[in-house]
CSV table of C-alpha atoms in Angstrom, one decimal:
chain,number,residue,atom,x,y,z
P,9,UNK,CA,-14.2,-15.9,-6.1
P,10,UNK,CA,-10.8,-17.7,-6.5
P,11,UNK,CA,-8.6,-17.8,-3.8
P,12,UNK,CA,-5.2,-17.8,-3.3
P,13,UNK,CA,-4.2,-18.6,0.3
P,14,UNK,CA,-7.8,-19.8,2.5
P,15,UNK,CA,-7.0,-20.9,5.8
P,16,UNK,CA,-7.7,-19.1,9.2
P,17,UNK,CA,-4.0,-19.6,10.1
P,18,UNK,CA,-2.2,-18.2,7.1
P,19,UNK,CA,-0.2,-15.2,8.2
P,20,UNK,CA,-1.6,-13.2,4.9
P,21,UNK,CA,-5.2,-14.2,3.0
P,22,UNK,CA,-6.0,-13.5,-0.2
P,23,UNK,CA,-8.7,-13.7,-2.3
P,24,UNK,CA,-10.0,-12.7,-5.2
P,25,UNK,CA,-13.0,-11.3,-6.3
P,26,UNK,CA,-14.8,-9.1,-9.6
P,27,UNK,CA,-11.4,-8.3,-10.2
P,28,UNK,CA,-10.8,-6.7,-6.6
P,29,UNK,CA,-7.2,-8.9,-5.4
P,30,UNK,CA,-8.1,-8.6,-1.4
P,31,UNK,CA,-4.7,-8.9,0.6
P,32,UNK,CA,-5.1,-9.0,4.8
P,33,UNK,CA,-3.0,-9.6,7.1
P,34,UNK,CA,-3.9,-11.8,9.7
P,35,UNK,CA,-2.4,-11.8,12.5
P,36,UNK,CA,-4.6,-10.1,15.2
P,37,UNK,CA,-3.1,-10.9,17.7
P,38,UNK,CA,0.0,-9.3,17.6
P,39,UNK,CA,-1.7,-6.6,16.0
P,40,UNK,CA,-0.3,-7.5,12.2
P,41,UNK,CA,3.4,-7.4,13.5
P,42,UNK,CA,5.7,-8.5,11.0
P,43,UNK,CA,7.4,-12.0,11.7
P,44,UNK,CA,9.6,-13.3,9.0
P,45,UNK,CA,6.7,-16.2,8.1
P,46,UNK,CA,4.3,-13.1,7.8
P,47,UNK,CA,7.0,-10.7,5.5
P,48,UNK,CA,7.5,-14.2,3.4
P,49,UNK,CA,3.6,-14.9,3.2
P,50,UNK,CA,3.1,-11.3,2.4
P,51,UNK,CA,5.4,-11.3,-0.5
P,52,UNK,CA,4.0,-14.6,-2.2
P,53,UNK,CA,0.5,-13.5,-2.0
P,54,UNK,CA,1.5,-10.0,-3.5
P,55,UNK,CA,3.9,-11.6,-6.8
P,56,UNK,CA,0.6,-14.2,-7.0
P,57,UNK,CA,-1.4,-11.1,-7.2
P,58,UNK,CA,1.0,-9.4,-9.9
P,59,UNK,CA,0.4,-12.6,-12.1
P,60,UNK,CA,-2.8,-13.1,-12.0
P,61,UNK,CA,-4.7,-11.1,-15.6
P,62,UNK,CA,-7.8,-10.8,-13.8
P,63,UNK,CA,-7.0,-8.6,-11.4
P,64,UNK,CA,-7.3,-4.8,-12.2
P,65,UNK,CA,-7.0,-3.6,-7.9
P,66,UNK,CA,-5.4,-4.6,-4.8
P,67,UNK,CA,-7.3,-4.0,-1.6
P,68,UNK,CA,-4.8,-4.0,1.6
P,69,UNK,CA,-6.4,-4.7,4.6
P,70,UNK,CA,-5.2,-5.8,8.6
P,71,UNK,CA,-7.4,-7.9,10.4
P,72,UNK,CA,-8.9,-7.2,14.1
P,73,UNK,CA,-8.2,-3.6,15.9
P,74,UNK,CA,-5.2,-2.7,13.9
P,75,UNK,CA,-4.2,-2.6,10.7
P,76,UNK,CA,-0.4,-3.5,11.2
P,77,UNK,CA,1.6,-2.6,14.1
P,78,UNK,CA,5.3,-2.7,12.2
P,79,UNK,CA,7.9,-5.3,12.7
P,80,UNK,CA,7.7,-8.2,15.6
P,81,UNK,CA,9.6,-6.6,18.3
P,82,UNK,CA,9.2,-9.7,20.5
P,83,UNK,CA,10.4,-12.2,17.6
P,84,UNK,CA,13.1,-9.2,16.7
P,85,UNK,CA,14.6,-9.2,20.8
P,86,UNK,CA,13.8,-13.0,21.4
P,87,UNK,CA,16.2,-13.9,18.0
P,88,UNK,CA,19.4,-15.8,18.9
P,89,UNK,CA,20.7,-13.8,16.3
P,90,UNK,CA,19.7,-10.9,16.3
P,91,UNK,CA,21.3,-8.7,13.7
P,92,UNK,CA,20.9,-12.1,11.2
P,93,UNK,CA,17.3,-12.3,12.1
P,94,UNK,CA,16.6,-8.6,11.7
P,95,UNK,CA,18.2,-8.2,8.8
P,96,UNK,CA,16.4,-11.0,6.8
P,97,UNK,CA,13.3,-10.0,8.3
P,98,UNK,CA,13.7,-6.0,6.7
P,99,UNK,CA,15.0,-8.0,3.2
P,100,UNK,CA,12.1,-10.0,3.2
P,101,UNK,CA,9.7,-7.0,4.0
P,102,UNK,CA,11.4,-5.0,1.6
P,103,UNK,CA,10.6,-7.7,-1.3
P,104,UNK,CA,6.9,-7.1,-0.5
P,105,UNK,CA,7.3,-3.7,-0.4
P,106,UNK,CA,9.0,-3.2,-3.9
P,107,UNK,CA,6.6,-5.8,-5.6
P,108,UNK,CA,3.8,-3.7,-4.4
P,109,UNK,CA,5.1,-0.3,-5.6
P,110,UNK,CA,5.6,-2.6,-9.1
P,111,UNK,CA,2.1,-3.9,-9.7
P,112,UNK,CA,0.5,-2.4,-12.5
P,113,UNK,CA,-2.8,-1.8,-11.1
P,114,UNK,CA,-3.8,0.6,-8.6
P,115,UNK,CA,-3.8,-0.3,-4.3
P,116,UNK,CA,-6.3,0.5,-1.6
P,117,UNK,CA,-5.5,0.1,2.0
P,118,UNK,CA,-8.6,0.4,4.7
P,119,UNK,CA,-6.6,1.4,7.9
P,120,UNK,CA,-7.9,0.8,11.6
P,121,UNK,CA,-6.3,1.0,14.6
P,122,UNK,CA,-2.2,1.1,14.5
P,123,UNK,CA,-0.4,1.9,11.3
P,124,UNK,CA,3.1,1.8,12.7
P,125,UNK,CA,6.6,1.4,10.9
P,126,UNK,CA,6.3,-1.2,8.2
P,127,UNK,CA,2.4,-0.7,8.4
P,128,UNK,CA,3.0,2.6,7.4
P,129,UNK,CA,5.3,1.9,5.4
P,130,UNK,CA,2.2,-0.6,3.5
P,131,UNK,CA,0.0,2.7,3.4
P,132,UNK,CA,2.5,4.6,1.8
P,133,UNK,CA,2.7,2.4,-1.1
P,134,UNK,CA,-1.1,2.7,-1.1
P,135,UNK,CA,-2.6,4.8,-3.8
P,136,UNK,CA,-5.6,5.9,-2.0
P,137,UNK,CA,-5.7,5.1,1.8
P,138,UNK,CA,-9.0,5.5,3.6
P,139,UNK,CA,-8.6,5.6,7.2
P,140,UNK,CA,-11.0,4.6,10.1
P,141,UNK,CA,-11.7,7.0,13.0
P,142,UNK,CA,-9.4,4.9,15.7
P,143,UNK,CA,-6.6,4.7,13.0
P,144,UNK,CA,-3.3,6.1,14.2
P,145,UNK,CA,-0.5,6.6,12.6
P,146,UNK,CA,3.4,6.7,13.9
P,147,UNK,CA,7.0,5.2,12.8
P,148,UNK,CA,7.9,3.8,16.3
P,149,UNK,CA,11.2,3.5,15.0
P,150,UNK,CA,12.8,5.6,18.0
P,151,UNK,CA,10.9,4.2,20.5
P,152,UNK,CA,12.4,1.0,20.1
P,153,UNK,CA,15.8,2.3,19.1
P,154,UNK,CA,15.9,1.0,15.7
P,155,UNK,CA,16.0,3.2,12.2
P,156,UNK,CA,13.4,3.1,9.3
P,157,UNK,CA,12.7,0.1,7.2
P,158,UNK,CA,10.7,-0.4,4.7
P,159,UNK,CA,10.9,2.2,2.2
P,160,UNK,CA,9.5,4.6,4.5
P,161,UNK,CA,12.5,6.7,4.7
P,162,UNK,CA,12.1,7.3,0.8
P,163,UNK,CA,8.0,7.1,0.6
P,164,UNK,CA,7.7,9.6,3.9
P,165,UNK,CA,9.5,12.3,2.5
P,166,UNK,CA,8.0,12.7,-0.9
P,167,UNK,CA,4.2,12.1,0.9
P,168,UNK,CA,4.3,14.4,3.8
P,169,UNK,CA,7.7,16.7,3.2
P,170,UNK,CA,11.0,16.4,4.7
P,171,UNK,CA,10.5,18.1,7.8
P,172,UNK,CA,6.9,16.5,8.7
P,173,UNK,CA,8.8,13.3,7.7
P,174,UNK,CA,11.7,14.1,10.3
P,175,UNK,CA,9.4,15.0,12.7
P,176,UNK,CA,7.6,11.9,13.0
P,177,UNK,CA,10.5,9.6,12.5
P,178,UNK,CA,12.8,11.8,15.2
P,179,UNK,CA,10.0,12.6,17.8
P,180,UNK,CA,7.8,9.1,17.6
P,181,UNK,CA,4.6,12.1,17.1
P,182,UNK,CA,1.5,9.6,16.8
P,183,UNK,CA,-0.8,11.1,13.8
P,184,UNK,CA,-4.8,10.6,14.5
P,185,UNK,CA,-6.7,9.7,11.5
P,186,UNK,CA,-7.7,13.7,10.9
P,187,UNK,CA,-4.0,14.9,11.3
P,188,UNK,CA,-3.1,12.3,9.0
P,189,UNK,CA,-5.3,13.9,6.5
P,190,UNK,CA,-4.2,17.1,7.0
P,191,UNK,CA,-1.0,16.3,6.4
P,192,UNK,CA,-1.9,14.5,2.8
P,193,UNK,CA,-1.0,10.9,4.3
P,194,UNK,CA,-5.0,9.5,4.0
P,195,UNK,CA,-7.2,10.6,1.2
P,196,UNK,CA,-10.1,10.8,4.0
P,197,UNK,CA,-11.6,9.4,7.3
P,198,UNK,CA,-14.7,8.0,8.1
P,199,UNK,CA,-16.2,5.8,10.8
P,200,UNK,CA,-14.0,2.7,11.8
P,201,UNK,CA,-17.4,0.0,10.9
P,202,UNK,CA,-17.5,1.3,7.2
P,203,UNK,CA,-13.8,1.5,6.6
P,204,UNK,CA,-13.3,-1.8,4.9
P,205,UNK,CA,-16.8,-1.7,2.8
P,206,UNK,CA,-15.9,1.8,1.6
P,207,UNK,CA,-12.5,1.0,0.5
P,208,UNK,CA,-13.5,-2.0,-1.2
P,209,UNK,CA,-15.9,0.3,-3.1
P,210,UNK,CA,-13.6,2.7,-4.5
P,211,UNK,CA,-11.2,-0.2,-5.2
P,212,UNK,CA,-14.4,-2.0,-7.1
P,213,UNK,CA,-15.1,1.0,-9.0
P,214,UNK,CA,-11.2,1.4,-10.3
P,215,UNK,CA,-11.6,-2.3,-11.4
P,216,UNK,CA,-14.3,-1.6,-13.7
P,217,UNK,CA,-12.1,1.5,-15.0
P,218,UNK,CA,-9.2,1.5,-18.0
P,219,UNK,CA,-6.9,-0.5,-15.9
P,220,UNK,CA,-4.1,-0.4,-18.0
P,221,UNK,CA,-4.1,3.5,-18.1
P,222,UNK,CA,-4.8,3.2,-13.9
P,223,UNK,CA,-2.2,1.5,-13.6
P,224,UNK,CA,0.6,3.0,-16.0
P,225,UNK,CA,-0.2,6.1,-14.5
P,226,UNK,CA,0.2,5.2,-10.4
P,227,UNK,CA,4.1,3.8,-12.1
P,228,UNK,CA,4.4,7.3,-13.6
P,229,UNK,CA,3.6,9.0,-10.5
P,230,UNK,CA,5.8,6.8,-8.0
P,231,UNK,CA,8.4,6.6,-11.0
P,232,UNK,CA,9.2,9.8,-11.3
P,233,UNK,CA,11.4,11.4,-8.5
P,234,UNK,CA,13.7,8.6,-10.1
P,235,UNK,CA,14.2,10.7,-13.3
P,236,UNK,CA,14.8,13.9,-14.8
P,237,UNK,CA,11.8,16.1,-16.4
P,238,UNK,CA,13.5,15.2,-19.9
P,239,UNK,CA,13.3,11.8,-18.7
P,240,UNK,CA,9.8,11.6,-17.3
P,241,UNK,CA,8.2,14.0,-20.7
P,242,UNK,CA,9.7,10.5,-22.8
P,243,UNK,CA,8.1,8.4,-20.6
P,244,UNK,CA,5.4,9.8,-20.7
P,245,UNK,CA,4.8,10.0,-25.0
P,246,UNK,CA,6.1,6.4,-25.2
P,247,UNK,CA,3.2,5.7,-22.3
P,248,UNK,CA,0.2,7.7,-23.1
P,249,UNK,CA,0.9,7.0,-27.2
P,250,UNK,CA,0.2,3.0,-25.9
P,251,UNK,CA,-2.6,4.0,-23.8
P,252,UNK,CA,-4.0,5.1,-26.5
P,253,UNK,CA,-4.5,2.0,-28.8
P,254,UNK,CA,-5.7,0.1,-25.3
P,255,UNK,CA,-8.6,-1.6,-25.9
P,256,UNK,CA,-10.0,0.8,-23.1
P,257,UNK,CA,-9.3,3.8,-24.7
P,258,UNK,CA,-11.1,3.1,-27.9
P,259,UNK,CA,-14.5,3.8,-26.8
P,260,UNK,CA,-13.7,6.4,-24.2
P,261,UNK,CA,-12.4,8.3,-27.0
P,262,UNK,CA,-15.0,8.2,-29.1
P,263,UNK,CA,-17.3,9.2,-26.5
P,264,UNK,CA,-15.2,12.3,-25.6
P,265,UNK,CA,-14.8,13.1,-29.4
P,266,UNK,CA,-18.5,12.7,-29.9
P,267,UNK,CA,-18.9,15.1,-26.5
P,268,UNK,CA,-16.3,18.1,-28.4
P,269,UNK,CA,-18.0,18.0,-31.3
P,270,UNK,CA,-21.6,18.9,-30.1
């Protein structure tokens, strides 16, 4: 295991592990609220993450009873001021955000407790989200009076629809971890003391998968409400044509030609 960042009081740990790049937050006390220190920590330990060869899957995780409960609303109202402070908090967050949604290797988020604004925003960027049974999820942009941050009035939209995105941005609706299923925002539930052990199974098993192909095709996926059809069938020659003389690819190809021709 190398590690990145290894001290109880860092804001953000990481570590990593048989190619598995682990990333929690760690702030349980304020439920994984976003300070600026935290947005800042957050972003360094994710562009660490993006240039490191060895890893082939992120793993997001909170620590204690929530996942992440948005934005400091405490450090947000206590700021002298506040508009400066706000606004360089949402810049900094938005760095993390964007570097995440860049990586080219899949994410995994375990979710417990509160996933709430910008922690929603995290799962969202997530490729497959596993959710515990406590795990809730809302915007809470409303209820403090504020508007979305975060990507999340970009990543909602295409995840859930428009109107199940205006619904829970306009009404402050708080999604349990079945509903949130239902609605296509978790791929699945299960109980809140095997959340993190299961996640970190599935993202084990993509890091012992063709990475490169993993990865090129979570950017085609998120890539693509950015470009025409005509756009996204040329990205997609020029990307599976490389794919294809991947180390990775060599001997699963063989093994799929040598399964045709029986």
């Amino acid at each position: 295991m190398r590690e990145a960042i290894d001290t109880s009081a860092a804001a953000v740990r990481s570590d990593i592990a048989e190619g598995v790049a682990t990333i929690e937050l760690n702030r349980p006390e304020s439920a994984n609220a976003l300070d600026l220190p935290m947005a800042a920590a957050l972003h360094d330990a994710v562009q660490a993450v993006s240039r490191d060869p060895g890893v082939r899957c992120v793993l997001l995780l909170g620590r204690g009873r929530n996942f992440c409960a948005g934005g400091d609303v405490a450090a947000m109202s206590g700021a002298a001021d506040r508009h400066a402070y706000v606004l360089n908090l949402a810049t900094t967050a938005h760095r993390s955000v964007l570097a995440l949604t860049e990586l080219d290797v899949p994410v995994v988020a375990a979710v417990q407790g509160a996933a709430a604004g910008a922690g929603l925003a995290l799962t969202l960027v997530a490729d497959v989200v596993l959710a515990g049974e406590s795990a809730r999820f809302l915007t809470a942009y409303a209820q403090a009076g504020l508007t979305p941050d975060c990507g999340t009035s970009w990543l909602l939209p295409q995840v859930v629809g428009l109107r199940r995105a205006l619904a829970l941005t306009l009404t402050d609706r708080r999604l349990t971890a079945q509903e949130a299923a239902d609605w296509g925002l978790v791929t699945g539930v299960c109980p809140d003391d095997q959340v993190t052990e299961s996640a970190r199974q599935i993202a084990l098993r993509m890091a012992l998968g063709p990475v490169p192909a993993l990865g090129r095709t979570r950017r085609l996926l998120r890539d693509a409400p950015g470009r025409s059809l005509a756009e996204q069938l040329d990205v997609e020659a020029a990307s599976i044509a490389e794919a294809s003389v991947s180390p990775a690819a060599d001997a699963r190809l063989a093994a799929f030609a040598g399964k045709s021709g029986k």
